[in-house]
Amino acid sequence: MTSSPSTHLLLDLEPTVAANLDRHLEVAKEWMPHEYVPWSQGRDFGDLGGHPWEPDQSSLSPIARTALEVNLLTEDNLPSYHREIERAFGRDGAWGTWVHRWTAEEGRHGICIRDYLLVTRGVDPDELERARMQTMQAGFDSGDKPLLNVFAYVSFQELATRISHRNTGRYTQDPIADKLLARVAADENLHMLFYRNLVAAALEIEPNQTMRAIADEVIGFQMPGSIIPGFARKAAMIAKAGIYDLRIHHDDVVWPLLRHWGVFELEGLDVVGETARTELSAFLTRLNTQASRFEERRAHTMANVRA
């Protein structure tokens, strides 16, 4: 019986995973979600004799509430994400240790964001719970991505999530939310570094297939929260506010990783790798054009509003 390509790749990358797991555990700082929540602001809701939620109880702007809801609901789908990476990486050795460590760290994010929103009455808790139920019942399905595609996707996704959390925190104009989301973003950054390093190692072992995977994931990228009810409308609001838009995605997510991996400097690619790189280059040109057009439309709209 012969081993599958994925099995060979898992074995070849085991030393890289072990080294990066050790690095991660050394630099990751312990933090407690409850220390980031202003508990003194909390009070009972209606069924316990308190007051039901009303919009004027929230100090957050409607767009800030939307961004926080999207960020939280994205984090809520952790069981689905765990299933996907365990399927891809397995439970054995350093791979399995990373899967469970990553899951444990990610679990803190939903806990503290939800506690903050409920304690501060930042969002309608009934609507939030209904959206959580819908999102988790829909689940997240990667479509059985090949292993290399998983590496590439999570690299971009973790960086995108880091930026989304960080920009959302700033946008709230609440120092407590800003501090909380900065802490969450720091976790996401460490996760991105882990996956980024896996892709770099994979480029040395399987340069052509890894280039194909990178191109596919850039071209077909979707945030994991795309299954959230009303996601397209909410994403448009978030983009118009400048929290996360095409320009940010192009400049601050896609290109930093591509530069780090040196995808346009790699030599010796075969037809598979070169074709993927050509497609990637063409897509980046289109994405940049789309980002510029969006910026122009947004600036025009803002100018009309000011006028």
Short mmCIF file of C-alpha atoms in Angstrom, two decimals:
data_model
loop_
_atom_site.label_atom_id
_atom_site.label_comp_id
_atom_site.label_asym_id
_atom_site.label_seq_id
_atom_site.Cartn_x
_atom_site.Cartn_y
_atom_site.Cartn_z
CA MET A 1 0.00 0.00 0.00
CA THR A 2 1.35 3.43 -0.95
CA SER A 3 0.91 6.62 1.05
CA SER A 4 -1.12 9.51 -0.30
CA PRO A 5 0.58 12.78 -1.31
CA SER A 6 -0.98 14.43 1.74
CA THR A 7 0.50 11.81 4.05
CA HIS A 8 3.96 12.35 2.56
CA LEU A 9 3.59 16.10 2.96
CA LEU A 10 2.44 15.78 6.57
CA LEU A 11 5.53 13.68 7.32
CA ASP A 12 7.87 16.02 5.43
CA LEU A 13 6.52 19.06 7.26
CA GLU A 14 6.43 17.49 10.73
CA PRO A 15 9.78 19.04 11.76
CA THR A 16 8.57 22.48 10.62
CA VAL A 17 5.35 22.06 12.58
CA ALA A 18 7.23 20.94 15.69
CA ALA A 19 9.65 23.86 15.50
CA ASN A 20 6.88 26.40 14.96
CA LEU A 21 4.77 24.87 17.72
CA ASP A 22 7.70 25.29 20.11
CA ARG A 23 8.19 28.88 18.94
CA HIS A 24 4.49 29.60 19.36
CA LEU A 25 4.34 28.20 22.89
CA GLU A 26 7.39 30.23 23.84
CA VAL A 27 6.05 33.59 22.64
CA ALA A 28 2.31 33.17 23.30
CA LYS A 29 1.28 35.05 26.44
CA GLU A 30 -1.32 33.72 28.85
CA TRP A 31 -4.33 36.02 29.14
CA MET A 32 -7.71 35.78 30.83
CA PRO A 33 -10.87 36.71 28.90
CA HIS A 34 -12.69 37.83 32.05
CA GLU A 35 -10.07 40.53 32.65
CA TYR A 36 -11.16 42.33 29.47
CA VAL A 37 -14.87 42.61 30.30
CA PRO A 38 -16.34 45.58 32.26
CA TRP A 39 -18.51 43.46 34.56
CA SER A 40 -19.57 46.46 36.67
CA GLN A 41 -21.66 47.67 33.73
CA GLY A 42 -23.78 44.50 33.73
CA ARG A 43 -27.40 44.17 34.88
CA ASP A 44 -30.22 41.67 34.58
CA PHE A 45 -32.37 41.35 31.49
CA GLY A 46 -36.15 41.14 31.45
CA ASP A 47 -36.78 37.53 32.45
CA LEU A 48 -34.85 38.03 35.69
CA GLY A 49 -36.77 41.15 36.60
CA GLY A 50 -34.36 43.53 34.91
CA HIS A 51 -34.71 45.55 31.76
CA PRO A 52 -34.98 44.15 28.21
CA TRP A 53 -32.54 45.39 25.61
CA GLU A 54 -33.28 48.65 23.78
CA PRO A 55 -31.16 50.34 21.10
CA ASP A 56 -30.47 53.45 23.15
CA GLN A 57 -28.68 51.32 25.76
CA SER A 58 -25.79 50.77 23.36
CA SER A 59 -23.00 53.32 23.15
CA LEU A 60 -21.82 51.75 19.89
CA SER A 61 -22.68 53.14 16.48
CA PRO A 62 -24.80 50.90 14.22
CA ILE A 63 -21.75 50.09 12.06
CA ALA A 64 -19.60 49.28 15.09
CA ARG A 65 -22.35 46.95 16.33
CA THR A 66 -22.51 45.27 12.93
CA ALA A 67 -18.75 44.77 12.77
CA LEU A 68 -18.63 43.32 16.27
CA GLU A 69 -21.52 40.98 15.48
CA VAL A 70 -19.80 39.72 12.33
CA ASN A 71 -16.52 39.22 14.18
CA LEU A 72 -18.23 37.34 17.00
CA LEU A 73 -20.38 35.15 14.78
CA THR A 74 -17.28 34.26 12.77
CA GLU A 75 -15.56 33.15 15.98
CA ASP A 76 -18.66 31.22 17.06
CA ASN A 77 -18.20 28.66 14.30
CA LEU A 78 -15.07 27.27 15.99
CA PRO A 79 -16.44 23.69 16.19
CA SER A 80 -16.65 23.61 12.39
CA TYR A 81 -13.16 25.07 11.99
CA HIS A 82 -11.76 22.52 14.43
CA ARG A 83 -13.33 19.71 12.43
CA GLU A 84 -11.82 21.03 9.22
CA ILE A 85 -8.24 21.43 10.44
CA GLU A 86 -8.31 18.14 12.35
CA ARG A 87 -9.46 16.44 9.14
CA ALA A 88 -6.57 18.03 7.28
CA PHE A 89 -3.81 17.76 9.91
CA GLY A 90 -4.82 14.72 11.96
CA ARG A 91 -4.46 14.09 15.69
CA ASP A 92 -0.96 12.68 15.81
CA GLY A 93 2.33 14.24 16.86
CA ALA A 94 2.99 17.95 16.59
CA TRP A 95 0.13 18.31 14.11
CA GLY A 96 -2.44 17.11 16.64
CA THR A 97 -0.92 19.18 19.44
CA TRP A 98 -1.20 22.29 17.28
CA VAL A 99 -4.80 21.57 16.29
CA HIS A 100 -5.92 21.44 19.90
CA ARG A 101 -3.76 24.33 21.08
CA TRP A 102 -5.09 26.51 18.24
CA THR A 103 -8.67 25.53 19.07
CA ALA A 104 -8.20 26.32 22.76
CA GLU A 105 -6.76 29.75 21.99
CA GLU A 106 -9.46 30.57 19.47
CA GLY A 107 -12.13 29.61 21.99
CA ARG A 108 -11.24 32.63 24.12
CA HIS A 109 -12.18 35.05 21.38
CA GLY A 110 -15.87 34.31 21.21
CA ILE A 111 -16.10 34.14 25.00
CA CYS A 112 -14.74 37.59 25.69
CA ILE A 113 -16.39 39.39 22.75
CA ARG A 114 -19.81 37.98 23.68
CA ASP A 115 -19.36 38.81 27.35
CA TYR A 116 -18.37 42.37 26.45
CA LEU A 117 -21.39 42.84 24.19
CA LEU A 118 -23.87 41.41 26.71
CA VAL A 119 -22.48 43.24 29.72
CA THR A 120 -22.37 46.60 27.93
CA ARG A 121 -25.67 45.92 26.12
CA GLY A 122 -23.83 46.67 22.93
CA VAL A 123 -26.13 44.62 20.69
CA ASP A 124 -29.61 43.09 20.76
CA PRO A 125 -28.97 39.78 22.58
CA ASP A 126 -32.03 38.09 21.06
CA GLU A 127 -30.98 38.88 17.51
CA LEU A 128 -27.41 37.89 18.31
CA GLU A 129 -28.50 34.50 19.64
CA ARG A 130 -30.75 33.81 16.67
CA ALA A 131 -27.89 34.68 14.31
CA ARG A 132 -25.53 32.42 16.28
CA MET A 133 -27.94 29.51 15.96
CA GLN A 134 -28.30 30.04 12.20
CA THR A 135 -24.57 30.44 11.67
CA MET A 136 -23.56 27.37 13.64
CA GLN A 137 -26.29 25.25 12.08
CA ALA A 138 -25.02 26.25 8.65
CA GLY A 139 -21.49 25.33 9.75
CA PHE A 140 -18.32 25.91 7.80
CA ASP A 141 -17.35 23.54 5.01
CA SER A 142 -14.05 23.96 3.20
CA GLY A 143 -15.13 21.53 0.53
CA ASP A 144 -12.37 19.06 1.47
CA LYS A 145 -9.60 21.38 0.37
CA PRO A 146 -6.28 19.67 -0.40
CA LEU A 147 -3.69 20.09 2.35
CA LEU A 148 -1.70 22.78 0.53
CA ASN A 149 -4.85 24.78 -0.07
CA VAL A 150 -5.68 24.59 3.63
CA PHE A 151 -2.24 26.03 4.48
CA ALA A 152 -2.68 28.88 2.03
CA TYR A 153 -6.27 29.67 2.99
CA VAL A 154 -5.70 29.82 6.74
CA SER A 155 -2.65 32.06 6.24
CA PHE A 156 -4.75 34.66 4.43
CA GLN A 157 -7.75 34.11 6.69
CA GLU A 158 -5.85 34.55 9.95
CA LEU A 159 -4.27 37.77 8.72
CA ALA A 160 -7.61 39.06 7.47
CA THR A 161 -9.22 38.24 10.81
CA ARG A 162 -6.42 39.95 12.72
CA ILE A 163 -6.92 43.15 10.73
CA SER A 164 -10.70 42.98 10.99
CA HIS A 165 -10.58 42.66 14.79
CA ARG A 166 -7.98 45.40 15.16
CA ASN A 167 -9.80 47.88 12.93
CA THR A 168 -13.14 47.10 14.54
CA GLY A 169 -11.69 47.86 17.96
CA ARG A 170 -10.44 51.24 16.81
CA TYR A 171 -13.73 52.03 15.09
CA THR A 172 -15.80 51.48 18.23
CA GLN A 173 -14.15 54.51 19.90
CA ASP A 174 -14.49 52.53 23.15
CA PRO A 175 -11.12 52.00 24.87
CA ILE A 176 -12.36 48.79 26.50
CA ALA A 177 -13.45 47.25 23.19
CA ASP A 178 -10.26 48.50 21.55
CA LYS A 179 -8.08 46.82 24.18
CA LEU A 180 -10.09 43.58 24.02
CA LEU A 181 -9.95 43.31 20.24
CA ALA A 182 -6.27 44.23 20.17
CA ARG A 183 -5.67 41.25 22.46
CA VAL A 184 -7.71 38.97 20.20
CA ALA A 185 -5.85 40.30 17.15
CA ALA A 186 -2.53 39.45 18.80
CA ASP A 187 -3.60 35.79 18.98
CA GLU A 188 -4.65 35.85 15.34
CA ASN A 189 -1.29 37.26 14.36
CA LEU A 190 0.58 34.41 16.05
CA HIS A 191 -1.68 31.92 14.30
CA MET A 192 -1.00 33.61 10.97
CA LEU A 193 2.76 33.35 11.54
CA PHE A 194 2.46 29.62 12.18
CA TYR A 195 0.56 28.97 8.96
CA ARG A 196 2.67 31.42 6.96
CA ASN A 197 5.77 29.46 7.91
CA LEU A 198 4.13 26.19 6.84
CA VAL A 199 3.47 27.63 3.38
CA ALA A 200 7.08 28.82 3.15
CA ALA A 201 8.30 25.32 3.97
CA ALA A 202 5.82 23.77 1.53
CA LEU A 203 7.14 26.00 -1.25
CA GLU A 204 10.54 24.41 -0.77
CA ILE A 205 9.16 20.86 -0.83
CA GLU A 206 6.37 21.19 -3.44
CA PRO A 207 6.88 24.59 -5.15
CA ASN A 208 4.58 24.03 -8.11
CA GLN A 209 1.62 22.56 -6.28
CA THR A 210 2.00 25.11 -3.49
CA MET A 211 1.99 27.93 -6.04
CA ARG A 212 -1.18 26.44 -7.49
CA ALA A 213 -2.74 26.35 -4.03
CA ILE A 214 -1.77 29.96 -3.26
CA ALA A 215 -3.24 31.19 -6.54
CA ASP A 216 -6.46 29.24 -6.03
CA GLU A 217 -6.95 30.57 -2.52
CA VAL A 218 -6.23 34.18 -3.44
CA ILE A 219 -8.55 34.05 -6.43
CA GLY A 220 -11.38 32.25 -4.65
CA PHE A 221 -10.94 33.73 -1.18
CA GLN A 222 -14.00 34.12 1.03
CA MET A 223 -14.06 35.02 4.69
CA PRO A 224 -15.29 32.16 6.89
CA GLY A 225 -18.12 34.42 8.08
CA SER A 226 -19.71 34.49 4.64
CA ILE A 227 -22.41 32.09 5.92
CA ILE A 228 -23.57 34.62 8.54
CA PRO A 229 -27.18 35.76 7.89
CA GLY A 230 -27.12 38.98 5.88
CA PHE A 231 -23.35 38.80 5.45
CA ALA A 232 -23.21 40.56 2.07
CA ARG A 233 -25.11 43.59 3.38
CA LYS A 234 -23.09 43.70 6.59
CA ALA A 235 -19.78 43.32 4.74
CA ALA A 236 -20.74 46.24 2.51
CA MET A 237 -21.39 48.42 5.58
CA ILE A 238 -18.06 47.38 7.08
CA ALA A 239 -16.28 48.15 3.81
CA LYS A 240 -17.88 51.58 3.45
CA ALA A 241 -16.71 52.39 6.98
CA GLY A 242 -13.15 51.44 6.04
CA ILE A 243 -12.94 48.65 8.63
CA TYR A 244 -12.27 45.96 6.04
CA ASP A 245 -12.48 46.62 2.31
CA LEU A 246 -10.92 45.56 -0.97
CA ARG A 247 -7.99 47.96 -0.57
CA ILE A 248 -7.17 46.57 2.86
CA HIS A 249 -7.51 43.02 1.54
CA HIS A 250 -5.23 43.73 -1.42
CA ASP A 251 -2.61 45.86 0.34
CA ASP A 252 -2.55 44.50 3.89
CA VAL A 253 -3.53 40.84 3.55
CA VAL A 254 -2.70 39.39 0.15
CA TRP A 255 0.47 41.25 -0.79
CA PRO A 256 2.35 41.02 2.53
CA LEU A 257 2.10 37.24 2.42
CA LEU A 258 2.96 36.98 -1.25
CA ARG A 259 6.04 39.15 -0.67
CA HIS A 260 7.08 37.10 2.33
CA TRP A 261 6.88 33.90 0.30
CA GLY A 262 8.62 35.53 -2.66
CA VAL A 263 6.11 34.04 -5.07
CA PHE A 264 7.12 36.30 -7.96
CA GLU A 265 10.83 35.65 -7.44
CA LEU A 266 10.71 31.85 -7.35
CA GLU A 267 12.72 30.19 -10.10
CA GLY A 268 12.53 26.76 -11.68
CA LEU A 269 8.75 26.35 -11.69
CA ASP A 270 7.22 23.94 -14.17
CA VAL A 271 4.13 24.59 -16.28
CA VAL A 272 1.80 24.03 -13.31
CA GLY A 273 3.57 26.59 -11.16
CA GLU A 274 4.07 29.14 -13.92
CA THR A 275 0.44 28.91 -15.02
CA ALA A 276 -0.71 29.45 -11.43
CA ARG A 277 1.61 32.43 -11.04
CA THR A 278 0.38 34.00 -14.26
CA GLU A 279 -3.23 33.59 -13.16
CA LEU A 280 -2.37 35.04 -9.76
CA SER A 281 -0.71 38.09 -11.32
CA ALA A 282 -3.69 38.76 -13.57
CA PHE A 283 -6.09 38.46 -10.65
CA LEU A 284 -4.07 40.86 -8.51
CA THR A 285 -4.27 43.45 -11.27
CA ARG A 286 -8.05 43.07 -11.39
CA LEU A 287 -8.33 43.18 -7.60
CA ASN A 288 -6.28 46.38 -7.45
CA THR A 289 -8.53 47.96 -10.08
CA GLN A 290 -11.65 46.92 -8.18
CA ALA A 291 -10.21 48.33 -4.95
CA SER A 292 -9.44 51.66 -6.62
CA ARG A 293 -12.93 51.90 -8.08
CA PHE A 294 -14.47 51.16 -4.70
CA GLU A 295 -12.35 53.88 -3.09
CA GLU A 296 -13.44 56.36 -5.75
CA ARG A 297 -17.13 55.54 -5.28
CA ARG A 298 -16.81 55.79 -1.50
CA ALA A 299 -15.03 59.14 -1.71
CA HIS A 300 -17.68 60.44 -4.10
CA THR A 301 -20.46 59.31 -1.78
CA MET A 302 -18.81 60.90 1.23
CA ALA A 303 -18.31 64.14 -0.67
CA ASN A 304 -22.03 64.21 -1.55
CA VAL A 305 -22.96 63.56 2.08
CA ARG A 306 -20.75 66.40 3.28
CA ALA A 307 -22.17 68.70 0.62
#
